[in-house]
Amino acid sequence: MATDPKSRDRAKTETAIVAAAREVLARDGFQGFGINAVARAAGCDKQLIYRYFGGLEGLVDALGADFATWLEDSLGPATPAASYGELSERLILGFMDALRGNVLVQRITAWEIADPSPLVARLTAARGAAMVAWMARTRGDLASPAGLDAPALNIFLIAGVQQLVLSSSAVGSFSGVPLASEADWDRVRAAAVRIIRAVYGE
């Protein structure tokens, strides 16, 4: 069955608008982020943004879905892990590499603390939901480790990763420890793996 040309055009326009929204957000931050700015960047009438996304909040939700897809793809296939230790390693190391490679998500992560607006909160929620979904699929039938608060351990490590990546981007180090070269990050990865395996006894 042939695809309706109007459907193709709409999908193409929606994709272009979301791409323009990423561009404006990366360039101007949320202070310069608005319907008019995105419409100019996309080269479309702003009424199309209202028609396709319902307004600014709907557009931000579409961005959140875009970031969620990016995160799940970056974390890798959600094949069931053999152990909680393996699950945690895949999550932490995958998130570290993903965040290092995405400057816009780094900025959003910083805004979560510096400027926790409702629009930022929508992006944060989308990213969190994507991570939870990936964890659920990767965990499979694994039972929660007895006597260990695995979610608390993971958020502790995720928070550490976020801080190190943001510090690396800002100043190239954290607390006097260099974070500029791949050798520096290999050191961080090795430390994360050692912590995870010590906690899980692997």
mmCIF file of C-alpha atoms in Angstrom:
data_model
loop_
_atom_site.group_PDB
_atom_site.id
_atom_site.type_symbol
_atom_site.label_atom_id
_atom_site.label_comp_id
_atom_site.label_asym_id
_atom_site.label_seq_id
_atom_site.Cartn_x
_atom_site.Cartn_y
_atom_site.Cartn_z
ATOM 1 C CA MET A 1 0.000 0.000 0.000
ATOM 2 C CA ALA A 2 1.391 3.410 -0.984
ATOM 3 C CA THR A 3 2.054 5.930 1.756
ATOM 4 C CA ASP A 4 -0.082 9.059 1.689
ATOM 5 C CA PRO A 5 2.112 11.928 0.386
ATOM 6 C CA LYS A 6 0.606 14.216 3.048
ATOM 7 C CA SER A 7 1.716 11.783 5.769
ATOM 8 C CA ARG A 8 5.210 11.700 4.286
ATOM 9 C CA ASP A 9 5.329 15.491 4.163
ATOM 10 C CA ARG A 10 4.121 15.808 7.740
ATOM 11 C CA ALA A 11 6.668 13.300 9.020
ATOM 12 C CA LYS A 12 9.436 15.101 7.139
ATOM 13 C CA THR A 13 8.345 18.470 8.530
ATOM 14 C CA GLU A 14 8.079 17.142 12.096
ATOM 15 C CA THR A 15 11.595 15.721 11.813
ATOM 16 C CA ALA A 16 12.900 19.054 10.524
ATOM 17 C CA ILE A 17 11.192 20.944 13.364
ATOM 18 C CA VAL A 18 12.640 18.669 16.056
ATOM 19 C CA ALA A 19 16.096 19.007 14.481
ATOM 20 C CA ALA A 20 15.678 22.800 14.473
ATOM 21 C CA ALA A 21 14.577 22.691 18.121
ATOM 22 C CA ARG A 22 17.786 20.841 19.024
ATOM 23 C CA GLU A 23 19.799 23.427 17.098
ATOM 24 C CA VAL A 24 18.143 26.411 18.822
ATOM 25 C CA LEU A 25 18.439 24.804 22.249
ATOM 26 C CA ALA A 26 22.129 24.055 21.742
ATOM 27 C CA ARG A 27 22.844 27.562 20.453
ATOM 28 C CA ASP A 28 20.653 29.742 22.664
ATOM 29 C CA GLY A 29 19.654 27.635 25.663
ATOM 30 C CA PHE A 30 16.143 27.784 27.082
ATOM 31 C CA GLN A 31 16.301 31.575 27.359
ATOM 32 C CA GLY A 32 16.271 31.822 23.559
ATOM 33 C CA PHE A 33 14.092 28.760 22.984
ATOM 34 C CA GLY A 34 10.629 29.510 21.656
ATOM 35 C CA ILE A 35 8.140 28.796 18.893
ATOM 36 C CA ASN A 36 9.291 31.712 16.731
ATOM 37 C CA ALA A 37 12.984 30.842 17.015
ATOM 38 C CA VAL A 38 12.370 27.190 16.165
ATOM 39 C CA ALA A 39 10.116 28.084 13.244
ATOM 40 C CA ARG A 40 12.801 30.382 11.814
ATOM 41 C CA ALA A 41 15.457 27.682 12.194
ATOM 42 C CA ALA A 42 13.192 25.086 10.573
ATOM 43 C CA GLY A 43 12.140 27.432 7.774
ATOM 44 C CA CYS A 44 8.465 26.815 8.416
ATOM 45 C CA ASP A 45 5.370 28.687 9.552
ATOM 46 C CA LYS A 46 5.035 28.662 13.328
ATOM 47 C CA GLN A 47 1.430 27.503 12.954
ATOM 48 C CA LEU A 48 2.781 24.114 11.868
ATOM 49 C CA ILE A 49 4.447 23.726 15.267
ATOM 50 C CA TYR A 50 1.119 24.363 16.979
ATOM 51 C CA ARG A 51 -0.673 22.032 14.569
ATOM 52 C CA TYR A 52 1.808 19.152 14.845
ATOM 53 C CA PHE A 53 2.985 19.498 18.453
ATOM 54 C CA GLY A 54 0.274 21.532 20.179
ATOM 55 C CA GLY A 55 2.699 24.243 21.255
ATOM 56 C CA LEU A 56 5.980 24.605 23.075
ATOM 57 C CA GLU A 57 5.385 21.919 25.706
ATOM 58 C CA GLY A 58 4.470 19.379 23.037
ATOM 59 C CA LEU A 59 7.597 20.275 21.100
ATOM 60 C CA VAL A 60 9.704 19.783 24.227
ATOM 61 C CA ASP A 61 8.034 16.398 24.743
ATOM 62 C CA ALA A 62 9.011 15.467 21.179
ATOM 63 C CA LEU A 63 12.573 16.522 21.990
ATOM 64 C CA GLY A 64 12.405 14.390 25.120
ATOM 65 C CA ALA A 65 11.320 11.378 23.049
ATOM 66 C CA ASP A 66 14.206 12.085 20.665
ATOM 67 C CA PHE A 67 16.685 12.177 23.551
ATOM 68 C CA ALA A 68 15.166 9.014 25.020
ATOM 69 C CA THR A 69 15.747 7.174 21.733
ATOM 70 C CA TRP A 70 19.317 8.499 21.642
ATOM 71 C CA LEU A 71 19.978 7.260 25.189
ATOM 72 C CA GLU A 72 18.538 3.792 24.640
ATOM 73 C CA ASP A 73 20.510 3.427 21.413
ATOM 74 C CA SER A 74 23.674 4.661 23.146
ATOM 75 C CA LEU A 75 23.318 2.209 26.028
ATOM 76 C CA GLY A 76 23.306 -0.650 23.540
ATOM 77 C CA PRO A 77 21.024 -3.644 23.013
ATOM 78 C CA ALA A 78 18.879 -4.353 26.064
ATOM 79 C CA THR A 79 19.762 -8.041 26.053
ATOM 80 C CA PRO A 80 19.281 -9.707 29.463
ATOM 81 C CA ALA A 81 22.317 -9.411 31.733
ATOM 82 C CA ALA A 82 23.786 -12.487 33.425
ATOM 83 C CA SER A 83 24.166 -10.699 36.771
ATOM 84 C CA TYR A 84 23.389 -7.427 38.513
ATOM 85 C CA GLY A 85 27.052 -6.539 38.366
ATOM 86 C CA GLU A 86 27.061 -6.893 34.588
ATOM 87 C CA LEU A 87 23.839 -4.879 34.392
ATOM 88 C CA SER A 88 25.356 -2.055 36.445
ATOM 89 C CA GLU A 89 28.587 -2.051 34.428
ATOM 90 C CA ARG A 90 26.711 -1.811 31.143
ATOM 91 C CA LEU A 91 24.551 1.004 32.470
ATOM 92 C CA ILE A 92 27.317 3.106 34.012
ATOM 93 C CA LEU A 93 29.930 2.691 31.278
ATOM 94 C CA GLY A 94 27.342 3.115 28.520
ATOM 95 C CA PHE A 95 25.947 6.253 30.105
ATOM 96 C CA MET A 96 29.452 7.650 30.604
ATOM 97 C CA ASP A 97 30.354 7.267 26.941
ATOM 98 C CA ALA A 98 26.947 8.499 25.764
ATOM 99 C CA LEU A 99 27.031 11.660 27.867
ATOM 100 C CA ARG A 100 30.616 12.446 26.890
ATOM 101 C CA GLY A 101 29.582 12.360 23.240
ATOM 102 C CA ASN A 102 26.537 14.633 23.462
ATOM 103 C CA VAL A 103 27.230 18.270 24.323
ATOM 104 C CA LEU A 104 23.560 19.279 24.236
ATOM 105 C CA VAL A 105 22.584 16.629 26.796
ATOM 106 C CA GLN A 106 25.498 17.814 28.927
ATOM 107 C CA ARG A 107 24.024 21.314 28.875
ATOM 108 C CA ILE A 108 20.568 20.008 29.748
ATOM 109 C CA THR A 109 22.077 18.042 32.633
ATOM 110 C CA ALA A 110 23.690 21.236 33.927
ATOM 111 C CA TRP A 111 20.410 23.142 33.547
ATOM 112 C CA GLU A 112 18.672 20.533 35.715
ATOM 113 C CA ILE A 113 20.579 22.006 38.654
ATOM 114 C CA ALA A 114 21.244 25.595 37.595
ATOM 115 C CA ASP A 115 17.860 26.356 36.009
ATOM 116 C CA PRO A 116 15.302 23.666 36.925
ATOM 117 C CA SER A 117 12.451 25.069 34.841
ATOM 118 C CA PRO A 118 9.312 23.061 33.967
ATOM 119 C CA LEU A 119 10.563 22.595 30.398
ATOM 120 C CA VAL A 120 13.908 21.224 31.606
ATOM 121 C CA ALA A 121 12.002 18.932 33.964
ATOM 122 C CA ARG A 122 10.113 17.437 31.004
ATOM 123 C CA LEU A 123 13.377 16.544 29.267
ATOM 124 C CA THR A 124 14.811 15.138 32.497
ATOM 125 C CA ALA A 125 11.725 12.969 33.007
ATOM 126 C CA ALA A 126 11.931 11.594 29.456
ATOM 127 C CA ARG A 127 15.589 10.676 29.898
ATOM 128 C CA GLY A 128 14.904 9.058 33.256
ATOM 129 C CA ALA A 129 12.004 7.034 31.865
ATOM 130 C CA ALA A 130 14.193 5.799 28.991
ATOM 131 C CA MET A 131 16.888 4.685 31.414
ATOM 132 C CA VAL A 132 14.350 2.881 33.622
ATOM 133 C CA ALA A 133 12.859 1.121 30.573
ATOM 134 C CA TRP A 134 16.296 0.015 29.364
ATOM 135 C CA MET A 135 17.139 -1.250 32.857
ATOM 136 C CA ALA A 136 13.893 -3.225 33.084
ATOM 137 C CA ARG A 137 14.520 -4.990 29.772
ATOM 138 C CA THR A 138 18.181 -5.656 30.545
ATOM 139 C CA ARG A 139 17.446 -6.911 34.047
ATOM 140 C CA GLY A 140 15.064 -9.521 32.729
ATOM 141 C CA ASP A 141 14.344 -12.144 35.406
ATOM 142 C CA LEU A 142 17.269 -11.240 37.662
ATOM 143 C CA ALA A 143 16.296 -11.142 41.327
ATOM 144 C CA SER A 144 17.297 -8.067 43.293
ATOM 145 C CA PRO A 145 20.514 -8.768 45.259
ATOM 146 C CA ALA A 146 19.717 -9.586 48.868
ATOM 147 C CA GLY A 147 20.770 -6.921 51.340
ATOM 148 C CA LEU A 148 21.885 -4.487 48.626
ATOM 149 C CA ASP A 149 20.099 -1.334 47.489
ATOM 150 C CA ALA A 150 21.032 -1.597 43.822
ATOM 151 C CA PRO A 151 18.995 1.449 42.668
ATOM 152 C CA ALA A 152 20.746 3.661 45.238
ATOM 153 C CA LEU A 153 24.144 2.384 44.101
ATOM 154 C CA ASN A 154 23.278 3.091 40.471
ATOM 155 C CA ILE A 155 22.070 6.659 41.079
ATOM 156 C CA PHE A 156 25.218 7.319 43.130
ATOM 157 C CA LEU A 157 27.376 6.183 40.211
ATOM 158 C CA ILE A 158 25.239 7.990 37.616
ATOM 159 C CA ALA A 159 25.534 11.223 39.596
ATOM 160 C CA GLY A 160 29.295 10.731 39.753
ATOM 161 C CA VAL A 161 29.479 10.170 36.007
ATOM 162 C CA GLN A 162 27.441 13.311 35.333
ATOM 163 C CA GLN A 163 29.685 15.446 37.544
ATOM 164 C CA LEU A 164 32.889 14.112 36.014
ATOM 165 C CA VAL A 165 31.657 14.616 32.443
ATOM 166 C CA LEU A 166 30.485 18.164 33.149
ATOM 167 C CA SER A 167 33.744 19.013 34.921
ATOM 168 C CA SER A 168 35.708 17.543 32.034
ATOM 169 C CA SER A 169 33.841 19.745 29.552
ATOM 170 C CA ALA A 170 34.196 22.852 31.706
ATOM 171 C CA VAL A 171 37.764 22.642 33.013
ATOM 172 C CA GLY A 172 39.243 19.318 31.876
ATOM 173 C CA SER A 173 39.638 17.934 35.389
ATOM 174 C CA PHE A 174 37.917 17.282 38.694
ATOM 175 C CA SER A 175 39.502 17.910 42.095
ATOM 176 C CA GLY A 176 42.952 17.957 40.532
ATOM 177 C CA VAL A 177 42.479 14.705 38.585
ATOM 178 C CA PRO A 178 42.812 15.237 34.806
ATOM 179 C CA LEU A 179 39.853 14.267 32.599
ATOM 180 C CA ALA A 180 41.081 15.367 29.195
ATOM 181 C CA SER A 181 42.486 12.325 27.391
ATOM 182 C CA GLU A 182 41.151 8.852 26.688
ATOM 183 C CA ALA A 183 43.800 7.531 29.072
ATOM 184 C CA ASP A 184 42.242 9.698 31.790
ATOM 185 C CA TRP A 185 38.823 8.245 31.043
ATOM 186 C CA ASP A 186 40.176 4.705 30.921
ATOM 187 C CA ARG A 187 41.275 5.351 34.490
ATOM 188 C CA VAL A 188 37.748 6.456 35.422
ATOM 189 C CA ARG A 189 36.197 3.428 33.719
ATOM 190 C CA ALA A 190 38.539 1.076 35.551
ATOM 191 C CA ALA A 191 37.655 2.703 38.878
ATOM 192 C CA ALA A 192 33.914 2.397 38.176
ATOM 193 C CA VAL A 193 34.249 -1.274 37.247
ATOM 194 C CA ARG A 194 36.303 -1.973 40.359
ATOM 195 C CA ILE A 195 33.665 -0.355 42.595
ATOM 196 C CA ILE A 196 30.813 -2.241 40.921
ATOM 197 C CA ARG A 197 32.538 -5.621 41.099
ATOM 198 C CA ALA A 198 33.567 -5.108 44.708
ATOM 199 C CA VAL A 199 29.997 -4.244 45.698
ATOM 200 C CA TYR A 200 28.439 -7.141 43.800
ATOM 201 C CA GLY A 201 31.188 -9.619 44.701
ATOM 202 C CA GLU A 202 32.139 -10.375 41.094
#
